[in-house]
Amino acid sequence: MTNIEIDDKSGFCFGVVKAINKAEEELAKGETLYCLGDIVHNGQEVERLAEMGLITINHEEFSKLHNVKVLLRAHGEPPSTYELANKNNITLIDASCPVVLKLQARIKKSYENSPTADTQIVIFGHHGHAEVNGLVGQTKGTAIVIEDESELNKVDFSKNIRLFSQTTKSLNGFNHLVTTLSKKTKEGADFEYFDTICRQVANRIPNITTFAKQKDIIIFVSGKKSSNGKVLYEHSKKINPNTFLVSDAEEIESLNIDFSKKIGICGATSTPRWVMENIAAKLNEESLKQKQV
Ligand code: SF4
C-alpha cells in the first residue's frame, strides 16, 4: 500500500462552499442560471457545475443580457455590475463572500471619508483579479493597485496613503509592504494600513508548514488562476522543495514519483476535495504500475 495522505485541512473555504451551495440550490429549481466569471478557480469544479446547467459568462456577455438570473461568485463585484443588473432587469443571486463584502464596505468608507482629495487608496493585490476589480470599483476606479514592491513608483509618498489588501495575498508580503511604506512616507503625509487578509488563507500557512515537513513529497492541487493557490503552493515549496503543483490527475504521470516515499496531497481554498481524491487514486494506480514493471 502506498503511503499517501490527503491533508484534511485543505480544500474549499466557507466563502466558496457558500457560492457553490447557492448555485446548486438555484440549479435544482430547473431555471436557467448564469454565473459571472468562473464560480471558482478550478476547472473541474466549473465543468461539474456546467454539466448541471450553470452557464459561465464574462462581463461583456453580461452587459447584453436582460430578464435573466445571474449568480455573483465569492470574489464580489464592483457597483457598476449591480447598476447594470438593475437597468437590464437581471435578478442577481449574490454569493459574494461576506469577508469580501466587508472589505468592499471598508474601502468605500475610507474613500468617501478621505481627509484630503488627494489621499491615495492603495490595494495590495493582483491586477485584473475579479476581487481586486470589485475593490477598485468602491473608489470610482481611483485606487492604486500594487502587486509587489516593484510597483511602488505608482505611489506619491508626499500624500496621504491608506493601504488595504486583497483577501488572498500573503501576510508576510503585506507586513513587508507596511514596513516599506512607513519608511517612505514623507513628513506631512500620513500612512494608515488595514490588514484585510482572510484568515481562511493565512491560517493555512502554519498547517501547510507542519504537513509539508512530515512528507517527502507534496502534490499541491490547485487551478493555475487561483491567487491563494499560488501563495500556499509557494509556501509549501519553501518548506519542502519536493512540492509539485498539479491541476488534475493527468499531470501525475509526468512527475516521475518515487512511491517508496511519504506523499502528501494538499490544495487551495478553491480546490474541491473530490479532485484531491482523484489525485490520490491516480497516485495509487501509478504506484501499482511501477511495481508491475
Ligand atoms: S478565501 Fe476568505 S475571502 Fe476568499 S472566498 Fe474564502 S472565506 Fe471568502
Coordinates of C-alpha atoms and ligand atoms in Angstrom, one line a residue:
M1 CA 0.0 0.0 0.0
T2 CA 1.4 3.4 -1.0
N3 CA 1.9 5.9 1.8
I4 CA -0.4 8.7 0.6
E5 CA -2.3 11.2 2.7
I6 CA -4.7 14.0 1.9
D7 CA -4.4 17.0 4.2
D8 CA -7.8 17.2 5.9
K9 CA -7.4 21.0 6.4
S10 CA -7.1 21.7 2.7
G11 CA -9.9 22.4 0.3
F12 CA -12.8 24.8 0.0
C13 CA -13.1 27.7 2.4
F14 CA -16.6 28.7 3.7
G15 CA -16.9 31.5 1.1
V16 CA -16.5 29.1 -1.8
V17 CA -18.8 26.4 -0.2
K18 CA -21.5 29.1 0.2
A19 CA -21.3 30.1 -3.5
I20 CA -21.4 26.5 -4.7
N21 CA -24.3 25.7 -2.5
K22 CA -26.2 28.7 -3.8
A23 CA -25.5 27.6 -7.4
E24 CA -26.7 24.1 -6.7
E25 CA -29.8 25.3 -4.9
E26 CA -30.7 27.6 -7.8
L27 CA -30.0 24.9 -10.5
A28 CA -32.2 22.5 -8.6
K29 CA -35.1 24.8 -9.4
G30 CA -34.6 24.0 -13.1
E31 CA -34.4 27.6 -14.3
T32 CA -31.6 29.0 -16.5
L33 CA -28.7 30.3 -14.3
Y34 CA -25.7 32.3 -15.5
C35 CA -22.6 32.8 -13.5
L36 CA -20.5 36.0 -14.0
G37 CA -17.0 34.5 -14.3
D38 CA -15.8 31.1 -13.2
I39 CA -17.5 30.2 -10.0
V40 CA -14.2 29.0 -8.5
H41 CA -10.7 29.0 -9.9
N42 CA -10.9 25.3 -10.5
G43 CA -11.6 23.9 -14.0
Q44 CA -13.0 20.6 -12.9
E45 CA -15.5 22.1 -10.5
V46 CA -16.5 24.6 -13.2
E47 CA -17.1 21.7 -15.5
R48 CA -19.1 19.8 -12.9
L49 CA -21.5 22.7 -12.4
A50 CA -21.7 23.3 -16.2
E51 CA -22.9 19.8 -16.6
M52 CA -25.6 20.6 -14.0
G53 CA -26.6 23.6 -16.2
L54 CA -24.6 26.6 -14.9
I55 CA -23.7 28.9 -17.8
T56 CA -20.5 30.9 -17.2
I57 CA -20.4 34.3 -18.9
N58 CA -17.9 37.2 -19.0
H59 CA -18.7 40.9 -18.3
E60 CA -19.3 41.7 -22.0
E61 CA -21.9 38.9 -22.3
F62 CA -23.4 40.0 -19.0
S63 CA -23.9 43.5 -20.4
K64 CA -26.1 42.1 -23.2
L65 CA -28.4 40.0 -21.1
H66 CA -31.9 41.1 -20.0
N67 CA -34.5 39.5 -17.7
V68 CA -32.4 36.5 -16.5
K69 CA -30.8 35.2 -13.3
V70 CA -27.1 35.7 -12.7
L71 CA -25.1 34.4 -9.8
L72 CA -22.3 36.5 -8.5
R73 CA -19.4 34.4 -7.2
A74 CA -17.5 34.7 -3.9
H75 CA -15.0 37.3 -5.3
G76 CA -17.6 40.1 -5.3
E77 CA -18.3 42.7 -7.9
P78 CA -18.0 46.5 -8.3
P79 CA -21.1 48.8 -8.0
S80 CA -21.3 49.0 -11.9
T81 CA -22.4 45.3 -12.0
Y82 CA -25.3 46.0 -9.7
E83 CA -26.3 49.1 -11.6
L84 CA -26.3 47.2 -14.9
A85 CA -28.3 44.4 -13.4
N86 CA -30.9 46.9 -12.2
K87 CA -31.0 48.5 -15.6
N88 CA -31.4 45.2 -17.5
N89 CA -33.9 43.7 -15.1
I90 CA -31.4 40.9 -14.2
T91 CA -32.1 39.0 -10.9
L92 CA -28.8 38.7 -9.0
I93 CA -28.1 35.7 -6.8
D94 CA -25.4 37.3 -4.8
A95 CA -22.9 34.8 -3.5
S96 CA -20.2 37.3 -2.7
C97 CA -18.3 36.2 0.3
P98 CA -19.2 38.1 3.4
V99 CA -15.5 38.7 4.1
V100 CA -15.1 40.4 0.7
L101 CA -18.3 42.4 1.1
K102 CA -17.0 43.7 4.5
L103 CA -13.7 44.7 2.8
Q104 CA -15.6 46.5 0.0
A105 CA -17.5 48.5 2.6
R106 CA -14.3 49.4 4.4
I107 CA -12.7 50.7 1.3
K108 CA -15.8 52.6 0.2
K109 CA -16.0 54.3 3.6
S110 CA -12.3 55.1 3.6
Y111 CA -12.6 56.6 0.1
E112 CA -15.7 58.6 1.0
N113 CA -14.2 59.9 4.3
S114 CA -10.7 60.7 2.9
P115 CA -9.3 63.7 4.8
T116 CA -8.0 65.2 1.6
A117 CA -9.0 64.9 -2.0
D118 CA -5.6 63.5 -2.9
T119 CA -5.5 60.8 -0.3
Q120 CA -4.4 57.6 -2.1
I121 CA -6.2 54.3 -1.6
V122 CA -3.6 51.6 -2.3
I123 CA -4.6 48.0 -2.7
F124 CA -2.0 45.2 -2.4
G125 CA -3.4 42.8 -5.0
H126 CA -3.3 41.1 -8.4
H127 CA -4.0 43.3 -11.4
G128 CA -7.2 42.3 -13.1
H129 CA -8.2 39.8 -10.4
A130 CA -12.0 39.8 -10.0
E131 CA -11.9 40.6 -6.3
V132 CA -9.5 43.5 -6.9
N133 CA -11.7 44.9 -9.7
G134 CA -14.6 44.8 -7.2
L135 CA -12.5 46.7 -4.6
V136 CA -11.2 49.3 -7.1
G137 CA -14.9 49.9 -8.0
Q138 CA -15.6 51.1 -4.5
T139 CA -13.3 54.1 -5.2
K140 CA -14.8 55.0 -8.6
G141 CA -11.7 53.4 -10.2
T142 CA -9.2 55.7 -8.4
A143 CA -7.5 53.1 -6.1
I144 CA -3.8 52.3 -7.0
V145 CA -3.2 48.6 -7.3
I146 CA 0.3 47.3 -6.5
E147 CA 1.1 43.7 -6.9
D148 CA 4.5 43.9 -5.3
E149 CA 7.1 46.4 -4.2
S150 CA 8.5 46.9 -7.7
E151 CA 5.4 49.0 -8.4
L152 CA 5.9 51.5 -5.6
N153 CA 6.7 54.2 -8.1
K154 CA 2.9 54.5 -8.6
V155 CA 2.6 55.9 -5.1
D156 CA 3.2 59.5 -4.2
F157 CA 4.9 59.5 -0.7
S158 CA 4.2 63.1 -0.1
K159 CA 0.5 62.5 0.0
N160 CA -1.7 60.5 2.5
I161 CA -1.8 56.7 1.9
R162 CA -4.5 54.2 3.0
L163 CA -3.3 50.7 2.4
F164 CA -5.6 47.6 2.1
S165 CA -5.0 44.1 0.9
Q166 CA -6.8 41.7 -1.4
T167 CA -8.0 38.9 0.9
T168 CA -5.8 36.2 -0.5
K169 CA -2.4 37.9 -0.6
S170 CA 0.4 36.7 1.6
L171 CA 0.6 38.1 5.1
N172 CA 4.4 38.2 5.1
G173 CA 4.3 40.2 1.8
F174 CA 1.7 42.6 3.3
N175 CA 3.8 43.1 6.5
H176 CA 6.9 43.8 4.5
L177 CA 5.0 46.3 2.4
V178 CA 3.8 48.1 5.6
T179 CA 7.3 48.5 6.8
T180 CA 8.5 49.8 3.4
L181 CA 5.6 52.3 3.1
S182 CA 6.1 53.5 6.7
K183 CA 9.7 54.4 6.0
K184 CA 9.0 56.0 2.6
T185 CA 6.0 58.2 3.7
K186 CA 7.3 61.8 3.9
E187 CA 6.7 64.3 6.7
G188 CA 3.3 66.0 6.4
A189 CA 1.6 62.9 4.9
D190 CA 0.0 60.2 6.9
F191 CA 0.0 56.5 6.3
E192 CA -2.6 54.1 7.6
Y193 CA -2.9 50.4 6.9
F194 CA -5.5 47.8 7.3
D195 CA -4.7 44.1 7.4
T196 CA -7.6 42.7 5.4
I197 CA -6.1 39.3 4.6
C198 CA -8.6 36.5 5.0
R199 CA -7.6 34.1 7.8
Q200 CA -9.2 31.2 5.8
V201 CA -6.0 31.5 3.7
A202 CA -3.5 32.9 6.2
N203 CA -4.3 30.3 8.9
R204 CA -3.5 27.6 6.4
I205 CA 0.2 28.6 6.4
P206 CA 1.0 27.0 9.8
N207 CA -0.9 23.9 8.8
I208 CA 0.8 23.5 5.5
T209 CA 4.2 24.1 7.2
T210 CA 3.5 21.1 9.5
F211 CA 2.1 18.9 6.8
A212 CA 4.9 19.6 4.2
K213 CA 7.5 18.9 6.9
Q214 CA 6.0 15.5 7.6
K215 CA 6.1 14.3 4.0
D216 CA 8.9 13.5 1.5
I217 CA 6.8 14.7 -1.5
I218 CA 3.9 17.2 -1.7
I219 CA 1.4 17.2 -4.5
F220 CA -0.2 20.6 -4.3
V221 CA -3.5 20.7 -6.2
S222 CA -4.8 24.0 -7.5
G223 CA -6.1 25.7 -10.6
K224 CA -3.4 27.9 -12.2
K225 CA -5.5 31.1 -11.8
S226 CA -6.0 30.7 -8.0
S227 CA -4.4 33.5 -6.1
N228 CA -4.4 31.7 -2.7
G229 CA -3.3 28.6 -4.5
K230 CA -0.2 30.4 -5.7
V231 CA 0.6 31.7 -2.1
L232 CA 0.1 28.3 -0.5
Y233 CA 2.0 26.4 -3.2
E234 CA 5.0 28.7 -2.9
H235 CA 4.9 28.4 0.8
S236 CA 4.8 24.6 0.6
K237 CA 7.7 24.6 -1.9
K238 CA 9.8 26.7 0.5
I239 CA 9.2 24.2 3.3
N240 CA 9.5 21.1 1.2
P241 CA 11.3 21.6 -2.2
N242 CA 9.8 18.3 -3.4
T243 CA 6.4 20.1 -3.8
F244 CA 4.7 19.8 -7.2
L245 CA 1.9 21.9 -8.5
V246 CA -0.8 20.0 -10.4
S247 CA -4.3 20.9 -11.5
D248 CA -5.6 17.5 -12.5
A249 CA -4.8 13.8 -12.2
E250 CA -3.4 13.5 -15.8
E251 CA -0.4 15.6 -14.8
I252 CA 0.8 13.0 -12.3
E253 CA 2.2 10.7 -15.0
S254 CA 4.9 13.2 -16.0
L255 CA 6.2 13.7 -12.4
N256 CA 8.3 10.5 -12.1
I257 CA 7.4 10.0 -8.5
D258 CA 9.2 7.6 -6.1
F259 CA 6.4 5.7 -4.5
S260 CA 8.5 4.4 -1.7
K261 CA 8.4 7.9 -0.2
K262 CA 5.7 9.5 2.1
I263 CA 3.4 11.5 -0.2
G264 CA 1.1 14.3 0.9
I265 CA -1.7 15.9 -1.1
C266 CA -3.0 19.4 -0.2
G267 CA -4.7 22.2 -2.0
A268 CA -6.1 25.7 -2.2
T269 CA -9.3 27.2 -0.8
S270 CA -10.7 26.7 -4.3
T271 CA -9.7 23.0 -4.6
P272 CA -12.6 20.5 -4.2
R273 CA -12.0 17.5 -2.0
W274 CA -13.1 15.2 -4.8
V275 CA -10.3 16.5 -7.1
M276 CA -7.7 15.7 -4.4
E277 CA -9.3 12.2 -4.0
N278 CA -9.0 11.7 -7.8
I279 CA -5.3 12.6 -7.5
A280 CA -4.8 10.1 -4.6
A281 CA -6.5 7.4 -6.8
K282 CA -4.2 8.2 -9.7
L283 CA -1.1 8.0 -7.5
N284 CA -2.2 4.6 -6.2
E285 CA -2.7 3.5 -9.8
E286 CA 0.7 4.8 -10.9
S287 CA 2.4 3.1 -7.9
L288 CA 0.8 -0.3 -8.9
K289 CA 2.0 0.2 -12.5
Q290 CA 5.6 0.9 -11.2
K291 CA 5.5 -2.3 -9.1
Q292 CA 4.4 -4.4 -12.0
V293 CA 7.3 -3.3 -14.2
Ligands
SF4_1 S1 -10.6 32.9 0.9 FE1 -11.7 34.1 2.5 S2 -12.5 35.9 1.5 FE2 -12.0 34.4 -0.1 S3 -13.9 33.4 -0.5 FE3 -12.8 32.2 1.0 S4 -13.6 32.9 3.0 FE4 -14.1 34.4 1.5

